[in-house]
Coordinates of C-alpha atoms in Angstrom, one line a residue:
M1 CA 5.0 19.6 -2.2
M2 CA 1.2 19.9 -3.2
A3 CA -0.8 18.2 -5.9
T4 CA -4.5 18.0 -6.9
N5 CA -6.7 15.2 -8.3
D6 CA -9.2 15.6 -11.1
D7 CA -11.7 17.1 -8.6
G8 CA -9.4 19.6 -7.5
A9 CA -8.8 18.1 -4.0
R10 CA -5.3 18.8 -2.7
V11 CA -2.8 16.6 -0.9
S12 CA 0.2 18.1 0.9
H13 CA 2.8 17.5 3.6
D14 CA 0.5 19.4 6.0
G15 CA -2.3 17.0 5.1
V16 CA -0.1 14.1 6.2
V17 CA 0.8 15.8 9.5
A18 CA -3.0 16.3 10.1
A19 CA -3.7 12.7 9.2
A20 CA -1.0 11.6 11.7
A21 CA -2.7 13.5 14.5
R22 CA -6.1 11.9 13.4
I23 CA -4.9 8.3 13.6
A24 CA -2.8 8.8 16.7
G25 CA -3.7 6.4 19.4
V26 CA -5.7 4.3 16.8
A27 CA -3.2 2.9 14.4
T28 CA -0.2 0.9 15.6
R29 CA 3.1 2.6 15.7
T30 CA 5.1 0.0 13.7
P31 CA 8.8 -0.8 14.3
L32 CA 11.7 0.6 12.4
L33 CA 14.3 -2.1 12.1
P34 CA 17.8 -2.1 10.6
L35 CA 18.6 -4.4 7.7
T36 CA 21.6 -6.3 8.8
G37 CA 24.4 -6.1 6.2
H38 CA 23.1 -3.1 4.6
P39 CA 24.3 0.1 6.2
G40 CA 21.8 2.9 6.4
V41 CA 18.9 0.7 5.3
W42 CA 15.8 0.6 7.6
L43 CA 12.8 -1.5 7.3
K44 CA 9.4 -0.1 8.3
A45 CA 7.4 -3.2 9.3
E46 CA 3.9 -2.2 8.3
S47 CA 3.1 -6.0 8.1
L48 CA 2.6 -5.5 11.9
Q49 CA 0.0 -2.8 11.4
L50 CA -3.6 -3.4 12.5
G51 CA -5.1 -5.7 9.9
G52 CA -1.7 -6.7 8.8
A53 CA -1.0 -3.8 6.3
F54 CA -0.5 -0.1 6.0
K55 CA -3.9 0.3 4.6
F56 CA -5.6 0.8 7.8
R57 CA -3.9 4.2 8.2
G58 CA -5.6 5.7 4.9
A59 CA -8.8 3.9 5.6
Y60 CA -9.2 5.3 9.1
N61 CA -8.2 8.8 8.1
R62 CA -10.7 8.9 5.3
L63 CA -13.6 7.4 7.3
A64 CA -13.0 9.6 10.4
R65 CA -13.6 12.7 8.1
I66 CA -17.1 11.4 7.1
A67 CA -19.7 13.5 8.9
V68 CA -21.4 11.6 11.7
A69 CA -24.8 12.2 10.2
D70 CA -23.7 10.5 7.0
R71 CA -22.1 7.4 8.7
P72 CA -25.3 5.2 8.9
R73 CA -25.4 5.0 5.1
G74 CA -21.9 3.4 5.2
V75 CA -19.0 3.0 2.9
V76 CA -18.2 1.0 -0.2
A77 CA -14.7 0.0 -1.3
F78 CA -13.0 -2.3 -3.7
S79 CA -9.9 -4.3 -2.8
S80 CA -8.3 -7.7 -3.1
G81 CA -8.0 -7.7 0.7
N82 CA -5.6 -5.3 2.5
H83 CA -7.7 -2.1 1.8
A84 CA -10.8 -4.2 2.5
Q85 CA -9.5 -5.1 5.9
G86 CA -8.4 -1.5 6.6
I87 CA -11.9 -0.2 5.6
A88 CA -13.8 -3.0 7.5
R89 CA -11.8 -2.3 10.7
A90 CA -12.1 1.5 10.5
A91 CA -15.8 1.1 9.8
A92 CA -16.3 -1.1 12.8
L93 CA -14.4 1.3 15.1
L94 CA -16.5 4.2 13.8
G95 CA -19.9 2.4 13.9
M96 CA -20.4 2.3 10.0
P97 CA -21.6 -0.5 7.7
A98 CA -19.1 -1.4 5.1
T99 CA -19.3 -3.3 1.8
I100 CA -16.3 -4.5 -0.1
V101 CA -16.1 -5.4 -3.8
M102 CA -13.4 -8.2 -3.9
P103 CA -12.2 -10.5 -6.6
H104 CA -13.2 -14.2 -6.4
D105 CA -9.6 -15.1 -6.5
A106 CA -8.7 -13.0 -3.5
P107 CA -6.7 -15.0 -0.9
A108 CA -8.9 -16.8 1.6
V109 CA -7.0 -15.3 4.5
K110 CA -7.9 -11.8 3.4
R111 CA -11.5 -12.6 2.5
D112 CA -12.1 -14.3 5.8
A113 CA -10.5 -11.6 7.9
T114 CA -12.7 -8.9 6.1
L115 CA -15.8 -10.9 6.9
A116 CA -14.7 -11.4 10.5
L117 CA -14.5 -7.6 10.9
G118 CA -18.2 -7.3 10.0
A119 CA -18.0 -6.1 6.4
A120 CA -20.1 -7.6 3.6
I121 CA -18.3 -8.8 0.4
V122 CA -19.6 -8.6 -3.2
G123 CA -17.5 -10.8 -5.5
Y124 CA -16.5 -10.1 -9.0
D125 CA -14.3 -11.6 -11.8
R126 CA -11.0 -9.8 -12.0
A127 CA -10.6 -10.6 -15.7
T128 CA -14.0 -9.6 -17.0
E129 CA -15.7 -7.2 -14.6
S130 CA -14.8 -3.7 -13.5
R131 CA -14.6 -3.3 -9.7
E132 CA -14.8 0.4 -9.9
R133 CA -18.1 0.3 -11.8
I134 CA -19.6 -2.3 -9.4
A135 CA -18.5 -0.2 -6.4
A136 CA -19.8 3.0 -7.7
A137 CA -23.2 1.5 -8.5
L138 CA -23.5 0.1 -5.0
A139 CA -22.5 3.4 -3.5
A140 CA -25.0 5.3 -5.6
E141 CA -27.8 2.9 -4.8
R142 CA -27.3 3.1 -1.1
G143 CA -26.1 6.7 -0.7
A144 CA -22.8 5.3 0.7
V145 CA -19.4 6.9 0.5
L146 CA -17.2 5.4 -2.1
V147 CA -13.6 5.0 -0.8
P148 CA -11.0 4.0 -3.4
S149 CA -7.8 2.2 -2.4
F150 CA -5.5 4.9 -3.6
D151 CA -7.3 7.6 -5.7
D152 CA -8.5 9.7 -2.7
P153 CA -6.6 12.6 -1.0
D154 CA -7.5 11.5 2.6
V155 CA -6.4 7.9 1.8
V156 CA -3.0 9.1 0.3
E157 CA -2.3 11.4 3.1
G158 CA -3.2 8.8 5.7
Q159 CA -0.7 6.4 4.0
G160 CA 1.9 9.1 4.2
T161 CA 2.0 8.7 7.9
V162 CA 4.1 5.7 7.4
G163 CA 7.0 8.0 6.2
L164 CA 6.3 10.6 8.8
E165 CA 6.3 8.1 11.6
A166 CA 9.5 6.6 10.3
A167 CA 11.2 10.0 10.2
F168 CA 10.3 10.6 13.8
Q169 CA 11.6 7.2 14.8
A170 CA 14.8 7.9 12.9
T171 CA 15.3 11.2 14.7
A172 CA 14.7 9.5 18.1
R173 CA 17.5 7.1 17.3
G174 CA 19.9 9.9 16.4
L175 CA 19.9 9.0 12.7
P176 CA 20.3 11.4 9.8
P177 CA 17.0 12.2 7.7
F178 CA 16.0 9.7 5.1
E179 CA 17.5 10.5 1.9
R180 CA 15.7 7.6 -0.1
A181 CA 12.5 5.7 0.3
V182 CA 12.0 2.3 -1.4
V183 CA 8.2 1.7 -1.5
C184 CA 6.0 -1.1 -2.5
C185 CA 3.7 0.1 -5.2
G186 CA 0.3 -0.9 -6.7
G187 CA -1.9 2.2 -7.2
G188 CA 0.7 4.5 -5.6
G189 CA -1.1 5.6 -2.5
L190 CA 1.7 4.6 -0.1
S191 CA 4.4 5.8 -2.4
A192 CA 2.7 9.1 -3.1
G193 CA 2.0 9.5 0.6
I194 CA 5.6 9.0 1.6
A195 CA 6.8 11.5 -1.1
L196 CA 4.6 14.0 0.6
A197 CA 5.8 13.0 4.1
L198 CA 9.5 13.0 3.0
P199 CA 9.8 15.8 0.5
G200 CA 13.6 15.8 0.4
A201 CA 14.0 12.0 -0.2
Q202 CA 14.5 10.1 -3.5
I203 CA 11.4 7.9 -4.1
L204 CA 11.8 4.6 -5.7
V205 CA 8.6 2.6 -6.4
V206 CA 8.8 -1.1 -6.7
E207 CA 6.4 -3.3 -8.6
P208 CA 6.3 -6.9 -9.9
E209 CA 7.6 -7.5 -13.5
G210 CA 4.7 -7.0 -16.0
W211 CA 2.7 -5.0 -13.5
D212 CA 5.2 -2.1 -13.4
D213 CA 2.8 0.4 -14.9
M214 CA 3.7 3.2 -12.4
G215 CA 7.5 2.8 -13.1
R216 CA 6.8 2.9 -16.9
S217 CA 4.4 5.8 -16.5
L218 CA 7.0 7.8 -14.5
A219 CA 9.6 7.1 -17.2
A220 CA 7.3 8.1 -20.0
G221 CA 5.9 11.2 -18.3
T222 CA 2.3 10.1 -18.8
I223 CA 0.1 7.4 -17.3
L224 CA 0.4 4.1 -19.1
P225 CA -1.9 1.2 -18.2
V226 CA -0.6 -2.4 -17.6
Q227 CA 0.1 -4.0 -20.9
P228 CA -2.3 -6.6 -22.3
D229 CA -2.0 -10.1 -21.0
P230 CA 0.3 -9.3 -18.0
P231 CA 2.1 -12.4 -16.4
A232 CA 0.8 -14.1 -13.4
T233 CA 2.0 -12.7 -10.1
A234 CA 1.7 -13.7 -6.5
C235 CA 1.4 -10.0 -5.6
D236 CA -2.4 -9.8 -5.5
A237 CA -2.2 -6.5 -3.6
L238 CA -0.3 -4.9 -6.5
Q239 CA -2.4 -5.9 -9.5
T240 CA -3.6 -2.4 -10.4
P241 CA -4.3 -2.1 -14.2
R242 CA -3.9 1.7 -14.2
V243 CA -2.7 4.2 -11.6
A244 CA -4.6 7.5 -10.9
P245 CA -3.6 11.1 -11.9
L246 CA -3.5 11.9 -8.2
T247 CA -0.8 9.5 -7.3
F248 CA 1.0 9.8 -10.5
D249 CA 1.2 13.6 -10.3
V250 CA 2.6 13.5 -6.7
L251 CA 5.3 11.0 -7.7
A252 CA 6.2 12.7 -11.0
A253 CA 6.6 16.0 -9.1
A254 CA 8.8 14.2 -6.7
G255 CA 11.0 12.9 -9.5
A256 CA 10.3 9.3 -8.5
A257 CA 11.6 6.4 -10.5
G258 CA 10.5 2.7 -10.8
I259 CA 12.0 -0.6 -10.2
A260 CA 10.6 -4.0 -11.3
V261 CA 11.3 -7.3 -9.5
S262 CA 10.9 -10.9 -10.4
E263 CA 8.7 -13.4 -8.8
A264 CA 11.8 -15.3 -7.7
E265 CA 13.3 -12.1 -6.2
I266 CA 10.0 -11.5 -4.3
R267 CA 10.0 -15.1 -2.9
A268 CA 13.7 -14.7 -1.8
A269 CA 12.7 -11.5 0.0
M270 CA 9.9 -13.2 1.9
R271 CA 12.3 -15.9 3.1
H272 CA 14.7 -13.2 4.2
A273 CA 12.0 -11.4 6.1
Y274 CA 11.0 -14.7 7.8
R275 CA 14.7 -15.1 9.0
L276 CA 14.2 -11.6 10.6
G277 CA 11.1 -12.9 12.4
L278 CA 8.7 -11.1 10.0
V279 CA 5.9 -12.6 7.9
V280 CA 5.6 -10.6 4.7
E281 CA 3.3 -11.3 1.8
P282 CA 4.4 -11.1 -1.8
G283 CA 3.2 -7.6 -2.5
G284 CA 4.6 -6.4 0.8
A285 CA 8.0 -7.8 0.0
V286 CA 8.8 -6.2 -3.4
A287 CA 10.7 -3.2 -1.9
L288 CA 12.9 -5.5 0.1
A289 CA 13.3 -7.7 -3.0
A290 CA 14.7 -4.6 -4.9
V291 CA 17.3 -4.0 -2.2
L292 CA 18.4 -7.6 -1.8
A293 CA 18.6 -8.1 -5.6
G294 CA 21.0 -5.2 -5.9
K295 CA 18.6 -2.9 -7.7
V296 CA 18.9 -0.1 -5.2
P297 CA 22.2 1.8 -4.9
T298 CA 24.3 0.6 -2.0
D299 CA 25.8 4.1 -1.3
G300 CA 25.2 4.2 2.5
R301 CA 22.5 6.9 2.1
Q302 CA 19.8 6.6 4.8
T303 CA 17.2 4.5 3.1
L304 CA 13.6 3.6 4.2
V305 CA 12.2 0.4 2.9
T306 CA 8.6 -0.5 3.4
L307 CA 7.4 -4.0 4.3
S308 CA 3.8 -3.0 3.4
G309 CA 1.7 -6.1 4.4
G310 CA 1.8 -9.6 5.9
N311 CA -1.5 -11.1 4.9
V312 CA -0.3 -14.2 3.0
D313 CA -2.2 -17.5 2.5
P314 CA -0.6 -20.1 4.9
V315 CA -0.3 -22.8 2.2
D316 CA 1.4 -20.5 -0.3
Y317 CA 3.6 -19.1 2.3
A318 CA 4.8 -22.5 3.4
A319 CA 5.6 -23.4 -0.2
V320 CA 7.7 -20.2 -0.5
L321 CA 9.6 -21.0 2.7
A322 CA 10.2 -24.6 1.6
E323 CA 11.5 -23.6 -1.8
R324 CA 15.1 -24.6 -2.4
V325 CA 17.2 -22.3 -4.5

């Protein structure tokens, strides 16, 4: 499978393979764990990745491809936290300054971790300001490289290493190839990357209700933005108002479909993950929520499920665990 973005840049399975070689020895090889009671379902615990989310993979792959002579001017990114941490960590490893445009309401645990990694933060109001415009202006002013969270070929291919790594781990266990991947989805970088990595698998993207613009777009055959006045969601990492042609085109070509899950289903998944010994944030739990809620076929097919992040506010997390249902 191959797709292009508006600038003609290509993404492909070969690009994912190259990204895997680039991040080898730098990114963490996260565990592939069976989901008890669900034959053939395997959890890819990217909540245990460096920075607590899969985002480090794409961030490092993108920054490592910046010419050494250009690195002193740094990078600019926009993120509510997980991409921010991925960029900040990759920049620190490569000796580059990084500035992150982050919403004022981003979880403190994500903001503090980004600052601790040495990045600067520029705040904005999620409801009234455009993070893309702010970041583009900063990058232009400084001559820095702008690194979007999903609308970038190197980022998408870096995220795809999640699927490639899981496939290698499955083979090492003597398992059949994955026939399905259930993937947490905001802008679609992870799900598009996994579609490239696992070209023979059915791709199901999972989003919170009211923020399921990728699922609706795939069903309509054209990109649709989040509808006006979307409901509140705990999934700060998945609040993407509009997906990009790059990720949409890859997923559409793969025949991907969408699933929406409720806030209650997401909290139930977080509690289930906790009982497995895993801390998973709301946005990182949506794929598991879809499986546990019976929204994914239980047909025994080899199924990969992403746990995409574990950066959750301790107070909010305690409330979820204490909830009685």
